[in-house]
Amino acid sequence: MQSINDTILESNRKFRLNFDGGDLSSDAGLLLLNEFISKMSFDKILCETFQTNDTAKWRRHTDNQNLMQMIFQIFSAYFTDDCADELTEDPIFTAILGKPFLASQPTLSRFHNRMDGDTLEQFDEMSRALRRTVYSLLNILVRRSRLSGVA
């Protein structure tokens, strides 16, 4: 007999369910969002395009990491910078962002203060790059459907 205290999913053996009260999160849907972001190459677009006018030589949390954290927080209905303090060691957030802990509220507030006209232009460029990606994927789907005879 298999114990419910430690169960491996048959559909995906990488996932293990346990009820030991360990790392818990109600934001597991972010794993799918992270997969979508990766498939759309948004993480690459962000790295190639986004940078604030920051004069600091070194930061523990980079602008790209801060922006991705904010995107994931907003998708999870954590709309304010202050929410970051509650999520500092959330297992899902730290896993998808690849960090041992998240940026704090003061760090995100300083990040927002570095935003200016240049960053708005960069957001426009990221939007255009995403549209190009979507159109490219749509063209591939249209060609596949024509080849398979689907109207």
PDB file of C-alpha atoms in Angstrom:
ATOM      1  CA  MET A   1       0.000   0.000   0.000  1.00  0.00           C
ATOM      2  CA  GLN A   2       1.300   3.423  -0.969  1.00  0.00           C
ATOM      3  CA  SER A   3       1.371   6.141   1.654  1.00  0.00           C
ATOM      4  CA  ILE A   4      -0.223   9.492   0.871  1.00  0.00           C
ATOM      5  CA  ASN A   5       2.559  11.179   2.848  1.00  0.00           C
ATOM      6  CA  ASP A   6       4.876  10.882  -0.149  1.00  0.00           C
ATOM      7  CA  THR A   7       3.412  10.226  -3.603  1.00  0.00           C
ATOM      8  CA  ILE A   8       4.982  10.604  -7.038  1.00  0.00           C
ATOM      9  CA  LEU A   9       2.632  11.624  -9.854  1.00  0.00           C
ATOM     10  CA  GLU A  10       2.292   9.051 -12.603  1.00  0.00           C
ATOM     11  CA  SER A  11       1.774  11.755 -15.240  1.00  0.00           C
ATOM     12  CA  ASN A  12       5.021  13.514 -14.349  1.00  0.00           C
ATOM     13  CA  ARG A  13       7.494  11.673 -12.151  1.00  0.00           C
ATOM     14  CA  LYS A  14       9.396  14.896 -11.383  1.00  0.00           C
ATOM     15  CA  PHE A  15       6.554  16.059  -9.146  1.00  0.00           C
ATOM     16  CA  ARG A  16       6.286  14.624  -5.672  1.00  0.00           C
ATOM     17  CA  LEU A  17       3.332  15.246  -3.366  1.00  0.00           C
ATOM     18  CA  ASN A  18       3.819  15.235   0.345  1.00  0.00           C
ATOM     19  CA  PHE A  19       1.893  16.420   3.314  1.00  0.00           C
ATOM     20  CA  ASP A  20       4.687  17.109   5.749  1.00  0.00           C
ATOM     21  CA  GLY A  21       3.818  20.802   6.058  1.00  0.00           C
ATOM     22  CA  GLY A  22       7.017  21.878   4.307  1.00  0.00           C
ATOM     23  CA  ASP A  23       7.360  24.503   1.590  1.00  0.00           C
ATOM     24  CA  LEU A  24       3.854  25.547   0.619  1.00  0.00           C
ATOM     25  CA  SER A  25       2.603  28.004  -1.975  1.00  0.00           C
ATOM     26  CA  SER A  26      -0.746  28.849  -3.480  1.00  0.00           C
ATOM     27  CA  ASP A  27       0.944  30.196  -6.623  1.00  0.00           C
ATOM     28  CA  ALA A  28       1.766  26.968  -8.462  1.00  0.00           C
ATOM     29  CA  GLY A  29       0.069  28.338 -11.599  1.00  0.00           C
ATOM     30  CA  LEU A  30       3.125  30.538 -12.018  1.00  0.00           C
ATOM     31  CA  LEU A  31       5.009  27.451 -13.184  1.00  0.00           C
ATOM     32  CA  LEU A  32       2.817  27.452 -16.302  1.00  0.00           C
ATOM     33  CA  LEU A  33       3.281  31.193 -16.763  1.00  0.00           C
ATOM     34  CA  ASN A  34       7.026  30.715 -16.488  1.00  0.00           C
ATOM     35  CA  GLU A  35       6.864  28.014 -19.169  1.00  0.00           C
ATOM     36  CA  PHE A  36       4.852  30.340 -21.433  1.00  0.00           C
ATOM     37  CA  ILE A  37       7.343  33.184 -20.897  1.00  0.00           C
ATOM     38  CA  SER A  38      10.145  30.847 -21.838  1.00  0.00           C
ATOM     39  CA  LYS A  39       8.349  29.551 -24.964  1.00  0.00           C
ATOM     40  CA  MET A  40       7.689  33.131 -26.085  1.00  0.00           C
ATOM     41  CA  SER A  41      11.371  33.977 -25.453  1.00  0.00           C
ATOM     42  CA  PHE A  42      10.275  36.908 -23.321  1.00  0.00           C
ATOM     43  CA  ASP A  43      13.079  36.271 -20.842  1.00  0.00           C
ATOM     44  CA  LYS A  44      15.616  36.568 -23.694  1.00  0.00           C
ATOM     45  CA  ILE A  45      13.907  39.654 -25.112  1.00  0.00           C
ATOM     46  CA  LEU A  46      14.001  41.254 -21.676  1.00  0.00           C
ATOM     47  CA  CYS A  47      17.717  40.513 -21.222  1.00  0.00           C
ATOM     48  CA  GLU A  48      18.543  41.954 -24.649  1.00  0.00           C
ATOM     49  CA  THR A  49      16.341  45.037 -24.364  1.00  0.00           C
ATOM     50  CA  PHE A  50      15.785  46.205 -20.806  1.00  0.00           C
ATOM     51  CA  GLN A  51      18.118  48.274 -18.640  1.00  0.00           C
ATOM     52  CA  THR A  52      17.487  51.272 -16.420  1.00  0.00           C
ATOM     53  CA  ASN A  53      19.805  54.245 -16.191  1.00  0.00           C
ATOM     54  CA  ASP A  54      21.453  52.851 -13.083  1.00  0.00           C
ATOM     55  CA  THR A  55      24.743  54.265 -11.842  1.00  0.00           C
ATOM     56  CA  ALA A  56      25.444  51.481  -9.320  1.00  0.00           C
ATOM     57  CA  LYS A  57      28.323  49.200 -10.249  1.00  0.00           C
ATOM     58  CA  TRP A  58      26.795  46.116  -8.595  1.00  0.00           C
ATOM     59  CA  ARG A  59      23.349  45.065  -7.404  1.00  0.00           C
ATOM     60  CA  ARG A  60      22.246  41.859  -5.708  1.00  0.00           C
ATOM     61  CA  HIS A  61      18.966  41.974  -7.680  1.00  0.00           C
ATOM     62  CA  THR A  62      19.409  43.107 -11.283  1.00  0.00           C
ATOM     63  CA  ASP A  63      16.900  45.241 -13.172  1.00  0.00           C
ATOM     64  CA  ASN A  64      15.885  42.239 -15.277  1.00  0.00           C
ATOM     65  CA  GLN A  65      15.294  40.132 -12.174  1.00  0.00           C
ATOM     66  CA  ASN A  66      13.297  42.927 -10.544  1.00  0.00           C
ATOM     67  CA  LEU A  67      11.120  43.345 -13.621  1.00  0.00           C
ATOM     68  CA  MET A  68      10.457  39.607 -13.864  1.00  0.00           C
ATOM     69  CA  GLN A  69       9.611  39.513 -10.161  1.00  0.00           C
ATOM     70  CA  MET A  70       7.154  42.378 -10.650  1.00  0.00           C
ATOM     71  CA  ILE A  71       5.561  40.651 -13.650  1.00  0.00           C
ATOM     72  CA  PHE A  72       5.060  37.433 -11.680  1.00  0.00           C
ATOM     73  CA  GLN A  73       3.781  39.344  -8.650  1.00  0.00           C
ATOM     74  CA  ILE A  74       1.230  41.221 -10.756  1.00  0.00           C
ATOM     75  CA  PHE A  75       0.029  38.026 -12.450  1.00  0.00           C
ATOM     76  CA  SER A  76      -0.437  36.563  -8.971  1.00  0.00           C
ATOM     77  CA  ALA A  77      -2.428  39.589  -7.750  1.00  0.00           C
ATOM     78  CA  TYR A  78       0.386  40.913  -5.557  1.00  0.00           C
ATOM     79  CA  PHE A  79       0.013  44.411  -6.962  1.00  0.00           C
ATOM     80  CA  THR A  80       2.111  46.478  -4.571  1.00  0.00           C
ATOM     81  CA  ASP A  81       5.825  46.575  -3.852  1.00  0.00           C
ATOM     82  CA  ASP A  82       4.998  45.819  -0.232  1.00  0.00           C
ATOM     83  CA  CYS A  83       3.854  42.316  -1.210  1.00  0.00           C
ATOM     84  CA  ALA A  84       7.469  41.449  -1.998  1.00  0.00           C
ATOM     85  CA  ASP A  85       8.263  41.245   1.707  1.00  0.00           C
ATOM     86  CA  GLU A  86       5.616  38.534   2.151  1.00  0.00           C
ATOM     87  CA  LEU A  87       7.028  36.561  -0.795  1.00  0.00           C
ATOM     88  CA  THR A  88      10.714  36.781   0.081  1.00  0.00           C
ATOM     89  CA  GLU A  89      11.195  33.018   0.411  1.00  0.00           C
ATOM     90  CA  ASP A  90       8.083  31.690  -1.369  1.00  0.00           C
ATOM     91  CA  PRO A  91       9.104  28.335  -2.899  1.00  0.00           C
ATOM     92  CA  ILE A  92       7.388  28.916  -6.261  1.00  0.00           C
ATOM     93  CA  PHE A  93       8.654  32.465  -6.737  1.00  0.00           C
ATOM     94  CA  THR A  94      12.215  31.578  -5.780  1.00  0.00           C
ATOM     95  CA  ALA A  95      12.146  28.511  -8.044  1.00  0.00           C
ATOM     96  CA  ILE A  96      10.886  30.285 -11.168  1.00  0.00           C
ATOM     97  CA  LEU A  97      13.141  33.284 -10.637  1.00  0.00           C
ATOM     98  CA  GLY A  98      16.119  31.055  -9.823  1.00  0.00           C
ATOM     99  CA  LYS A  99      16.998  32.961  -6.656  1.00  0.00           C
ATOM    100  CA  PRO A 100      17.324  31.953  -3.000  1.00  0.00           C
ATOM    101  CA  PHE A 101      15.217  34.980  -2.020  1.00  0.00           C
ATOM    102  CA  LEU A 102      13.320  37.774  -3.750  1.00  0.00           C
ATOM    103  CA  ALA A 103      13.952  41.499  -3.864  1.00  0.00           C
ATOM    104  CA  SER A 104      12.417  43.351  -0.929  1.00  0.00           C
ATOM    105  CA  GLN A 105       9.914  46.202  -1.014  1.00  0.00           C
ATOM    106  CA  PRO A 106      12.628  48.894  -0.687  1.00  0.00           C
ATOM    107  CA  THR A 107      14.629  47.294  -3.515  1.00  0.00           C
ATOM    108  CA  LEU A 108      11.582  47.268  -5.806  1.00  0.00           C
ATOM    109  CA  SER A 109      10.728  50.852  -4.885  1.00  0.00           C
ATOM    110  CA  ARG A 110      14.256  51.969  -5.795  1.00  0.00           C
ATOM    111  CA  PHE A 111      13.934  49.974  -9.022  1.00  0.00           C
ATOM    112  CA  HIS A 112      10.717  51.846  -9.890  1.00  0.00           C
ATOM    113  CA  ASN A 113      12.412  55.158  -9.151  1.00  0.00           C
ATOM    114  CA  ARG A 114      15.054  54.368 -11.814  1.00  0.00           C
ATOM    115  CA  MET A 115      12.378  54.137 -14.506  1.00  0.00           C
ATOM    116  CA  ASP A 116      12.353  57.010 -16.983  1.00  0.00           C
ATOM    117  CA  GLY A 117      11.589  57.824 -20.607  1.00  0.00           C
ATOM    118  CA  ASP A 118      14.278  55.422 -21.805  1.00  0.00           C
ATOM    119  CA  THR A 119      12.663  52.521 -19.992  1.00  0.00           C
ATOM    120  CA  LEU A 120       9.292  53.372 -21.537  1.00  0.00           C
ATOM    121  CA  GLU A 121      10.889  53.175 -24.978  1.00  0.00           C
ATOM    122  CA  GLN A 122      12.409  49.834 -24.008  1.00  0.00           C
ATOM    123  CA  PHE A 123       8.962  48.561 -22.995  1.00  0.00           C
ATOM    124  CA  ASP A 124       7.709  49.572 -26.450  1.00  0.00           C
ATOM    125  CA  GLU A 125      10.568  47.657 -28.067  1.00  0.00           C
ATOM    126  CA  MET A 126       9.849  44.578 -25.928  1.00  0.00           C
ATOM    127  CA  SER A 127       6.199  44.788 -26.988  1.00  0.00           C
ATOM    128  CA  ARG A 128       7.200  44.936 -30.656  1.00  0.00           C
ATOM    129  CA  ALA A 129       9.566  41.985 -30.214  1.00  0.00           C
ATOM    130  CA  LEU A 130       6.800  39.952 -28.563  1.00  0.00           C
ATOM    131  CA  ARG A 131       4.400  40.782 -31.404  1.00  0.00           C
ATOM    132  CA  ARG A 132       7.027  39.590 -33.914  1.00  0.00           C
ATOM    133  CA  THR A 133       7.341  36.341 -31.960  1.00  0.00           C
ATOM    134  CA  VAL A 134       3.571  35.825 -31.860  1.00  0.00           C
ATOM    135  CA  TYR A 135       3.206  36.566 -35.591  1.00  0.00           C
ATOM    136  CA  SER A 136       6.039  34.183 -36.365  1.00  0.00           C
ATOM    137  CA  LEU A 137       4.365  31.417 -34.366  1.00  0.00           C
ATOM    138  CA  LEU A 138       1.010  32.137 -36.031  1.00  0.00           C
ATOM    139  CA  ASN A 139       2.615  31.907 -39.467  1.00  0.00           C
ATOM    140  CA  ILE A 140       4.074  28.526 -38.544  1.00  0.00           C
ATOM    141  CA  LEU A 141       0.661  27.300 -37.387  1.00  0.00           C
ATOM    142  CA  VAL A 142      -1.017  28.562 -40.570  1.00  0.00           C
ATOM    143  CA  ARG A 143       1.574  26.812 -42.753  1.00  0.00           C
ATOM    144  CA  ARG A 144       1.171  23.568 -40.804  1.00  0.00           C
ATOM    145  CA  SER A 145      -2.606  23.687 -41.117  1.00  0.00           C
ATOM    146  CA  ARG A 146      -2.352  24.286 -44.876  1.00  0.00           C
ATOM    147  CA  LEU A 147       0.036  21.373 -45.231  1.00  0.00           C
ATOM    148  CA  SER A 148      -2.229  19.066 -43.259  1.00  0.00           C
ATOM    149  CA  GLY A 149      -5.297  20.172 -45.245  1.00  0.00           C
ATOM    150  CA  VAL A 150      -7.094  21.783 -42.311  1.00  0.00           C
ATOM    151  CA  ALA A 151      -9.025  24.866 -43.390  1.00  0.00           C
TER     152      ALA A 151
END
